[in-house]
Amino acid sequence: MMVLNAGAAVADVSKPPQAMAATDATPDTVTVQRGDLQQTVDAIGKLQFHRVSDVSVQTAGQLKAVLFAVGDTVHEGTVVMEMSPAVQAIQVESNRAQMARLQAELADQQAQTDFAELQFKRQTQLKAQNATREESVESSRMNLSSARARMDSIKAQIQQLQATLKFDEESRQHTQILAPISGTVVAVNARPGQAVSIGQAGAPLLRIADLSQMTVQARVAEADVTRLRRGMTANFQTPGYPGRTWSGKLRQVLPVPAEGTGEQGKQTFYNVLFEVDNPEQDLMSGMTAQVQFVVAQAKDALLLPAHLLGKRDAAGMYEVRVVNANRQIVPRAVKVGMRNQQQVQVLSGLEAGEQVLAGPVPVPAVAPLPKRAALMGTP
Protein backbone atom coordinates (compact mmCIF):
# COMPACT_ATOMS: atom_id res chain seq x y z
CA MET A 1 0.00 0.00 0.00
CA MET A 2 2.79 2.38 0.90
CA VAL A 3 4.60 1.48 -2.28
CA LEU A 4 1.51 2.17 -4.33
CA ASN A 5 1.08 5.56 -2.69
CA ALA A 6 4.68 6.37 -3.41
CA GLY A 7 4.23 5.31 -6.98
CA ALA A 8 1.19 7.53 -7.27
CA ALA A 9 3.18 10.42 -5.93
CA VAL A 10 5.87 9.86 -8.53
CA ALA A 11 3.22 9.77 -11.23
CA ASP A 12 1.84 13.17 -10.11
CA VAL A 13 5.25 14.77 -10.29
CA SER A 14 5.69 13.52 -13.80
CA LYS A 15 2.69 15.54 -15.11
CA PRO A 16 3.48 18.59 -17.25
CA PRO A 17 3.72 21.78 -15.15
CA GLN A 18 1.29 23.61 -17.52
CA ALA A 19 -1.61 21.35 -16.45
CA MET A 20 -2.66 20.47 -12.97
CA ALA A 21 -5.48 18.07 -12.13
CA ALA A 22 -8.38 19.82 -10.48
CA THR A 23 -9.78 18.43 -7.27
CA ASP A 24 -13.36 17.66 -6.42
CA ALA A 25 -13.63 21.18 -5.04
CA THR A 26 -15.28 23.59 -7.49
CA PRO A 27 -12.76 26.28 -8.39
CA ASP A 28 -13.77 29.97 -8.35
CA THR A 29 -13.92 31.01 -12.01
CA VAL A 30 -15.01 33.91 -14.24
CA THR A 31 -16.53 33.32 -17.67
CA VAL A 32 -15.00 35.22 -20.57
CA GLN A 33 -17.82 37.26 -22.13
CA ARG A 34 -18.38 39.78 -24.88
CA GLY A 35 -19.42 43.32 -24.16
CA ASP A 36 -18.59 46.99 -24.60
CA LEU A 37 -15.58 48.60 -22.96
CA GLN A 38 -14.85 52.27 -22.42
CA GLN A 39 -11.88 54.28 -21.28
CA THR A 40 -13.13 57.35 -19.46
CA VAL A 41 -11.98 60.48 -17.69
CA ASP A 42 -14.10 61.10 -14.60
CA ALA A 43 -14.99 64.54 -13.31
CA ILE A 44 -17.49 66.39 -11.15
CA GLY A 45 -19.47 69.25 -12.67
CA LYS A 46 -22.44 71.56 -12.26
CA LEU A 47 -25.40 72.21 -14.52
CA GLN A 48 -25.98 75.78 -15.63
CA PHE A 49 -28.16 77.68 -18.09
CA HIS A 50 -26.99 77.48 -21.69
CA ARG A 51 -28.98 80.43 -23.06
CA VAL A 52 -30.02 83.26 -20.77
CA SER A 53 -31.07 86.87 -21.36
CA ASP A 54 -31.51 89.82 -19.00
CA VAL A 55 -34.38 92.24 -19.47
CA SER A 56 -33.45 95.93 -19.31
CA VAL A 57 -35.13 99.25 -20.01
CA GLN A 58 -34.37 101.57 -22.90
CA THR A 59 -35.47 104.75 -21.19
CA ALA A 60 -35.49 106.11 -17.66
CA GLY A 61 -38.70 106.08 -15.71
CA GLN A 62 -40.76 104.33 -13.09
CA LEU A 63 -42.02 100.76 -13.23
CA LYS A 64 -45.78 100.55 -13.33
CA ALA A 65 -46.27 96.75 -13.37
CA VAL A 66 -44.23 93.50 -13.28
CA LEU A 67 -46.33 90.90 -15.08
CA PHE A 68 -44.38 87.65 -14.48
CA ALA A 69 -42.85 85.80 -11.53
CA VAL A 70 -40.04 83.25 -11.16
CA GLY A 71 -41.00 79.96 -12.83
CA ASP A 72 -43.42 81.50 -15.34
CA THR A 73 -43.04 80.68 -19.03
CA VAL A 74 -42.82 83.59 -21.46
CA HIS A 75 -42.57 83.88 -25.24
CA GLU A 76 -40.34 86.21 -27.19
CA GLY A 77 -42.02 89.57 -27.69
CA THR A 78 -44.39 89.20 -24.72
CA VAL A 79 -44.83 92.27 -22.50
CA VAL A 80 -43.14 91.40 -19.19
CA MET A 81 -43.08 94.85 -17.50
CA GLU A 82 -44.78 98.21 -17.97
CA MET A 83 -43.43 101.66 -17.18
CA SER A 84 -45.20 104.89 -16.44
CA PRO A 85 -44.60 107.22 -19.41
CA ALA A 86 -41.73 109.60 -18.75
CA VAL A 87 -43.46 112.21 -20.93
CA GLN A 88 -47.04 113.08 -20.09
CA ALA A 89 -49.64 113.21 -22.85
CA ILE A 90 -50.35 116.91 -22.26
CA GLN A 91 -46.68 117.70 -22.89
CA VAL A 92 -46.75 115.73 -26.13
CA GLU A 93 -49.81 117.63 -27.31
CA SER A 94 -48.18 120.95 -26.39
CA ASN A 95 -45.09 120.08 -28.41
CA ARG A 96 -47.22 119.11 -31.39
CA ALA A 97 -49.13 122.41 -31.19
CA GLN A 98 -45.85 124.29 -31.07
CA MET A 99 -44.72 122.40 -34.16
CA ALA A 100 -47.87 123.45 -36.03
CA ARG A 101 -47.28 127.10 -35.04
CA LEU A 102 -43.67 127.02 -36.21
CA GLN A 103 -44.61 125.46 -39.52
CA ALA A 104 -47.18 128.23 -40.03
CA GLU A 105 -44.55 130.88 -39.16
CA LEU A 106 -42.19 129.24 -41.63
CA ALA A 107 -44.80 129.43 -44.41
CA ASP A 108 -45.43 133.13 -43.63
CA GLN A 109 -41.75 133.87 -43.50
CA GLN A 110 -41.23 132.05 -46.79
CA ALA A 111 -43.75 134.41 -48.39
CA GLN A 112 -42.02 137.46 -46.90
CA THR A 113 -38.66 136.18 -48.10
CA ASP A 114 -40.01 135.68 -51.63
CA PHE A 115 -41.36 139.27 -51.61
CA ALA A 116 -38.01 140.57 -50.34
CA GLU A 117 -36.23 138.79 -53.17
CA LEU A 118 -38.55 140.43 -55.74
CA GLN A 119 -37.97 143.86 -54.19
CA PHE A 120 -34.22 143.38 -54.27
CA LYS A 121 -34.26 142.26 -57.91
CA ARG A 122 -36.39 145.26 -58.90
CA GLN A 123 -34.16 147.73 -57.09
CA THR A 124 -31.11 146.15 -58.70
CA GLN A 125 -32.65 146.58 -62.17
CA LEU A 126 -33.63 150.21 -61.48
CA LYS A 127 -30.13 150.92 -60.22
CA ALA A 128 -28.72 149.68 -63.51
CA GLN A 129 -30.99 152.24 -65.24
CA ASN A 130 -30.08 155.01 -62.77
CA ALA A 131 -33.80 155.09 -61.86
CA THR A 132 -33.39 154.63 -58.07
CA ARG A 133 -31.15 155.72 -55.27
CA GLU A 134 -28.35 153.64 -53.74
CA GLU A 135 -30.07 153.79 -50.34
CA SER A 136 -33.14 152.00 -51.74
CA VAL A 137 -30.99 149.22 -53.17
CA GLU A 138 -29.17 148.66 -49.87
CA SER A 139 -32.44 148.75 -47.95
CA SER A 140 -33.92 145.99 -50.13
CA ARG A 141 -30.74 143.95 -49.71
CA MET A 142 -30.97 144.18 -45.91
CA ASN A 143 -34.65 143.25 -45.95
CA LEU A 144 -33.86 140.10 -47.97
CA SER A 145 -31.02 139.10 -45.64
CA SER A 146 -33.21 139.62 -42.59
CA ALA A 147 -36.01 137.53 -44.08
CA ARG A 148 -33.65 134.70 -44.89
CA ALA A 149 -32.20 134.82 -41.38
CA ARG A 150 -35.66 134.59 -39.82
CA MET A 151 -36.38 131.55 -42.04
CA ASP A 152 -33.21 129.84 -40.89
CA SER A 153 -34.12 130.51 -37.27
CA ILE A 154 -37.59 129.02 -37.68
CA LYS A 155 -36.16 125.95 -39.45
CA ALA A 156 -33.71 125.41 -36.58
CA GLN A 157 -36.53 125.58 -34.05
CA ILE A 158 -38.51 123.07 -36.09
CA GLN A 159 -35.57 120.66 -36.21
CA GLN A 160 -35.10 120.91 -32.45
CA LEU A 161 -38.79 120.33 -31.82
CA GLN A 162 -38.81 117.36 -34.22
CA ALA A 163 -36.07 115.72 -32.13
CA THR A 164 -38.12 116.35 -28.99
CA LEU A 165 -41.24 114.84 -30.57
CA LYS A 166 -39.25 111.80 -31.68
CA PHE A 167 -37.93 111.30 -28.16
CA ASP A 168 -41.47 111.69 -26.79
CA GLU A 169 -42.76 109.04 -29.17
CA GLU A 170 -39.96 106.60 -28.38
CA SER A 171 -40.46 107.15 -24.66
CA ARG A 172 -44.15 106.35 -24.99
CA GLN A 173 -43.36 103.22 -27.01
CA HIS A 174 -40.80 102.05 -24.44
CA THR A 175 -43.36 101.96 -21.66
CA GLN A 176 -43.90 98.30 -22.64
CA ILE A 177 -40.85 96.12 -21.97
CA LEU A 178 -40.76 92.94 -24.05
CA ALA A 179 -39.19 89.52 -23.48
CA PRO A 180 -36.04 89.21 -25.66
CA ILE A 181 -36.24 85.39 -25.84
CA SER A 182 -38.68 82.57 -25.11
CA GLY A 183 -38.06 80.65 -21.92
CA THR A 184 -38.65 80.56 -18.19
CA VAL A 185 -38.34 83.46 -15.76
CA VAL A 186 -35.51 82.51 -13.38
CA ALA A 187 -34.95 85.82 -11.54
CA VAL A 188 -37.05 88.93 -10.77
CA ASN A 189 -35.52 91.96 -9.07
CA ALA A 190 -38.12 94.53 -10.15
CA ARG A 191 -41.15 95.85 -8.30
CA PRO A 192 -43.90 98.31 -9.19
CA GLY A 193 -42.98 101.88 -8.35
CA GLN A 194 -39.25 101.27 -8.71
CA ALA A 195 -37.28 103.98 -10.48
CA VAL A 196 -35.11 102.59 -13.27
CA SER A 197 -32.58 103.98 -15.70
CA ILE A 198 -30.74 102.95 -18.84
CA GLY A 199 -27.75 100.72 -18.08
CA GLN A 200 -28.73 100.40 -14.44
CA ALA A 201 -26.05 98.61 -12.40
CA GLY A 202 -26.74 95.69 -10.10
CA ALA A 203 -28.92 92.62 -10.47
CA PRO A 204 -30.99 92.37 -13.67
CA LEU A 205 -34.59 93.53 -13.42
CA LEU A 206 -35.74 90.22 -14.89
CA ARG A 207 -33.84 87.21 -16.24
CA ILE A 208 -35.16 84.65 -18.72
CA ALA A 209 -33.49 81.29 -19.43
CA ASP A 210 -34.15 78.73 -22.15
CA LEU A 211 -34.37 75.45 -20.22
CA SER A 212 -34.69 73.20 -23.29
CA GLN A 213 -30.89 72.85 -23.27
CA MET A 214 -28.44 72.97 -20.37
CA THR A 215 -24.67 73.34 -20.13
CA VAL A 216 -22.52 71.10 -17.95
CA GLN A 217 -19.36 72.70 -16.61
CA ALA A 218 -17.02 69.97 -15.37
CA ARG A 219 -13.69 70.42 -13.58
CA VAL A 220 -11.04 68.08 -15.02
CA ALA A 221 -7.64 67.53 -13.46
CA GLU A 222 -4.54 68.73 -15.27
CA ALA A 223 -3.28 65.15 -15.71
CA ASP A 224 -6.44 64.14 -17.59
CA VAL A 225 -7.48 67.24 -19.52
CA THR A 226 -4.91 66.64 -22.27
CA ARG A 227 -6.77 63.42 -23.20
CA LEU A 228 -9.96 65.30 -24.02
CA ARG A 229 -10.94 66.38 -27.52
CA ARG A 230 -13.78 68.46 -28.90
CA GLY A 231 -16.73 66.35 -30.03
CA MET A 232 -16.07 63.32 -27.81
CA THR A 233 -19.02 61.82 -25.95
CA ALA A 234 -19.67 62.93 -22.38
CA ASN A 235 -22.07 60.98 -20.16
CA PHE A 236 -23.23 62.04 -16.74
CA GLN A 237 -25.53 61.11 -13.90
CA THR A 238 -27.00 63.32 -11.22
CA PRO A 239 -28.01 62.32 -7.68
CA GLY A 240 -31.54 63.56 -8.27
CA TYR A 241 -32.24 60.82 -10.85
CA PRO A 242 -30.50 57.59 -9.74
CA GLY A 243 -29.80 55.18 -12.60
CA ARG A 244 -30.52 57.71 -15.33
CA THR A 245 -27.80 58.85 -17.75
CA TRP A 246 -27.63 61.92 -20.01
CA SER A 247 -25.20 62.40 -22.90
CA GLY A 248 -23.70 65.28 -24.82
CA LYS A 249 -20.70 66.23 -26.97
CA LEU A 250 -17.70 68.07 -25.57
CA ARG A 251 -17.82 71.65 -26.84
CA GLN A 252 -14.89 73.44 -25.27
CA VAL A 253 -11.99 73.13 -22.86
CA LEU A 254 -11.39 76.56 -21.34
CA PRO A 255 -7.65 77.32 -21.67
CA VAL A 256 -7.28 78.94 -18.23
CA PRO A 257 -7.26 77.19 -14.84
CA ALA A 258 -10.52 76.98 -12.93
CA GLU A 259 -10.93 79.64 -10.30
CA GLY A 260 -9.17 78.82 -7.04
CA THR A 261 -6.96 76.05 -8.47
CA GLY A 262 -3.29 75.83 -9.36
CA GLU A 263 -2.19 78.36 -6.75
CA GLN A 264 0.02 77.86 -3.70
CA GLY A 265 0.51 74.16 -4.30
CA LYS A 266 -3.13 73.42 -5.13
CA GLN A 267 -3.88 70.93 -7.90
CA THR A 268 -4.79 72.55 -11.22
CA PHE A 269 -8.18 71.91 -12.77
CA TYR A 270 -9.71 73.13 -16.04
CA ASN A 271 -13.35 73.79 -16.85
CA VAL A 272 -14.78 71.67 -19.67
CA LEU A 273 -18.14 72.55 -21.23
CA PHE A 274 -20.75 70.51 -23.08
CA GLU A 275 -24.49 70.80 -23.73
CA VAL A 276 -27.30 68.35 -23.06
CA ASP A 277 -30.87 68.42 -24.35
CA ASN A 278 -33.48 68.96 -21.66
CA PRO A 279 -36.87 68.75 -23.44
CA GLU A 280 -38.80 67.77 -20.32
CA GLN A 281 -36.91 70.32 -18.19
CA ASP A 282 -35.98 67.65 -15.65
CA LEU A 283 -32.49 69.10 -15.24
CA MET A 284 -32.11 72.31 -13.26
CA SER A 285 -29.34 74.82 -12.79
CA GLY A 286 -26.97 73.98 -9.94
CA MET A 287 -27.47 70.21 -10.04
CA THR A 288 -24.35 68.10 -9.50
CA ALA A 289 -23.16 66.07 -12.50
CA GLN A 290 -20.93 62.99 -12.19
CA VAL A 291 -19.31 63.11 -15.61
CA GLN A 292 -17.51 60.49 -17.67
CA PHE A 293 -15.75 61.64 -20.84
CA VAL A 294 -15.40 58.67 -23.22
CA VAL A 295 -11.77 58.77 -24.37
CA ALA A 296 -11.92 55.42 -26.24
CA GLN A 297 -14.33 52.51 -26.57
CA ALA A 298 -14.54 49.00 -28.03
CA LYS A 299 -17.81 47.36 -29.07
CA ASP A 300 -18.56 43.63 -28.68
CA ALA A 301 -15.09 42.92 -27.28
CA LEU A 302 -13.91 39.90 -25.27
CA LEU A 303 -13.78 41.11 -21.68
CA LEU A 304 -11.92 39.89 -18.63
CA PRO A 305 -11.64 41.42 -15.13
CA ALA A 306 -8.38 43.33 -14.96
CA HIS A 307 -7.34 41.84 -11.61
CA LEU A 308 -7.12 38.32 -13.15
CA LEU A 309 -4.12 39.24 -15.27
CA GLY A 310 -0.82 37.75 -14.13
CA LYS A 311 2.62 39.10 -14.77
CA ARG A 312 3.47 40.73 -18.08
CA ASP A 313 6.30 39.07 -20.01
CA ALA A 314 8.87 40.62 -22.35
CA ALA A 315 6.55 40.15 -25.34
CA GLY A 316 3.77 42.11 -23.66
CA MET A 317 1.64 39.02 -22.96
CA TYR A 318 -0.14 38.33 -19.67
CA GLU A 319 -0.66 34.95 -18.03
CA VAL A 320 -4.06 33.72 -16.85
CA ARG A 321 -5.14 30.32 -15.60
CA VAL A 322 -7.92 28.63 -17.56
CA VAL A 323 -10.07 25.77 -16.23
CA ASN A 324 -10.63 23.57 -19.27
CA ALA A 325 -13.36 21.05 -20.03
CA ASN A 326 -11.38 18.31 -18.23
CA ARG A 327 -11.33 20.46 -15.10
CA GLN A 328 -7.65 21.05 -15.52
CA ILE A 329 -6.06 24.38 -14.65
CA VAL A 330 -3.96 25.39 -17.64
CA PRO A 331 -1.74 28.52 -17.87
CA ARG A 332 -2.59 30.63 -20.92
CA ALA A 333 -0.80 33.66 -22.42
CA VAL A 334 -3.18 36.38 -23.55
CA LYS A 335 -2.78 39.65 -25.41
CA VAL A 336 -4.82 42.57 -24.18
CA GLY A 337 -5.84 45.87 -25.73
CA MET A 338 -7.93 48.61 -24.19
CA ARG A 339 -8.39 48.57 -20.43
CA ASN A 340 -9.90 50.50 -17.59
CA GLN A 341 -9.78 50.04 -13.84
CA GLN A 342 -12.27 47.15 -13.91
CA GLN A 343 -11.89 45.29 -17.22
CA VAL A 344 -9.51 44.60 -20.10
CA GLN A 345 -10.11 43.83 -23.75
CA VAL A 346 -8.72 40.40 -24.75
CA LEU A 347 -7.27 40.45 -28.25
CA SER A 348 -6.01 36.85 -28.36
CA GLY A 349 -5.49 33.80 -26.15
CA LEU A 350 -9.07 33.33 -24.94
CA GLU A 351 -12.47 32.58 -26.42
CA ALA A 352 -15.90 33.61 -25.26
CA GLY A 353 -17.30 31.15 -22.73
CA GLU A 354 -13.97 29.92 -21.38
CA GLN A 355 -13.55 29.79 -17.62
CA VAL A 356 -10.66 31.68 -16.03
CA LEU A 357 -9.58 30.85 -12.51
CA ALA A 358 -10.45 33.74 -10.23
CA GLY A 359 -9.03 32.44 -6.96
CA PRO A 360 -6.08 30.39 -5.76
CA VAL A 361 -5.40 26.93 -7.16
CA PRO A 362 -7.42 24.42 -5.08
CA VAL A 363 -5.28 22.23 -2.80
CA PRO A 364 -5.96 18.49 -3.35
CA ALA A 365 -7.51 16.82 -0.34
CA VAL A 366 -5.57 13.63 0.79
CA ALA A 367 -7.77 10.90 2.20
CA PRO A 368 -6.47 9.53 5.57
CA LEU A 369 -5.05 5.94 5.65
CA PRO A 370 -6.99 3.17 7.40
CA LYS A 371 -5.98 2.88 11.08
CA ARG A 372 -4.80 -0.76 10.71
CA ALA A 373 -2.62 -0.03 7.71
CA ALA A 374 -1.17 2.95 9.46
CA LEU A 375 -0.25 0.88 12.55
CA MET A 376 1.06 -2.32 10.86
CA GLY A 377 2.56 -0.81 7.76
CA THR A 378 1.07 -3.66 5.70
CA PRO A 379 -2.21 -4.10 3.83
C-alpha angles and dihedrals in degrees: 000000000000090000091052091051090050090049090051090052091053090050091054092052090052093062117107112267091231092067128049124183112247119231129231088269112099108243120227105252141171121216117231106238140177122246146123122292129196136190108212143181110220124214142159119237146166131236117237139170114282098197120026134160132192121219115227137171126251096206137033119258146100126300113244101181141001106208103187138050134204110294096026119128118233134183127223111273095022116137106250101168137016128210131204107249112263089211117054120227093242090058091051091052091048091053091049091051090050089051091054091050093050092049089052091049089050091053091049092047090049089057092048090049091051090051091048090052091053091049092050093049091049094049090048091053093047090049090056087055093045086241097126140039126260090240091061091052093051091046092055090047092054092047090054093048092049092050092050091049092052089051092052090050093051091047090052091052090050092051091050092049091048089057090050092050091049091052090048091052094047091048091053091048092049093059086092113066114203133207109255094206140014116257145085127316106244101169136025121185098159130097134182112272094027116138112231136184140193112280092008112188124231132042117357116263090233132356126204124194131191103229096185088092130030134195123227115210109196127185111225124190119247092245092058105034093079089065093061124096133186113266097025118135119265120194125188143176129203127208091237092067109037114203095013121116130198126195138203142156122262108253106178145356108211107230096220127074118265114262114278096016134105095029129116094359096316119141114260120241131181129210115241120193133205136156131235129193114246106183095156092042091233092140118075135193114272097027116141116247123202098206132199118188109204105228095173137350141189123206124216092358129161105258133202130174108262094227091064093068115107127205121323115239130212091271092056094253125136127215123231130171116239125199104216131203090273089057091250121144107230126183112234130189113222134186117221133198128180118017143176133186093284109030144023132209112241112217098177142351099058138062130210111273097027118132119236120197109249100182139035121305107273114251112234113246113233114214113229118250120251111270093240094051091047092053100041099033089222133092 
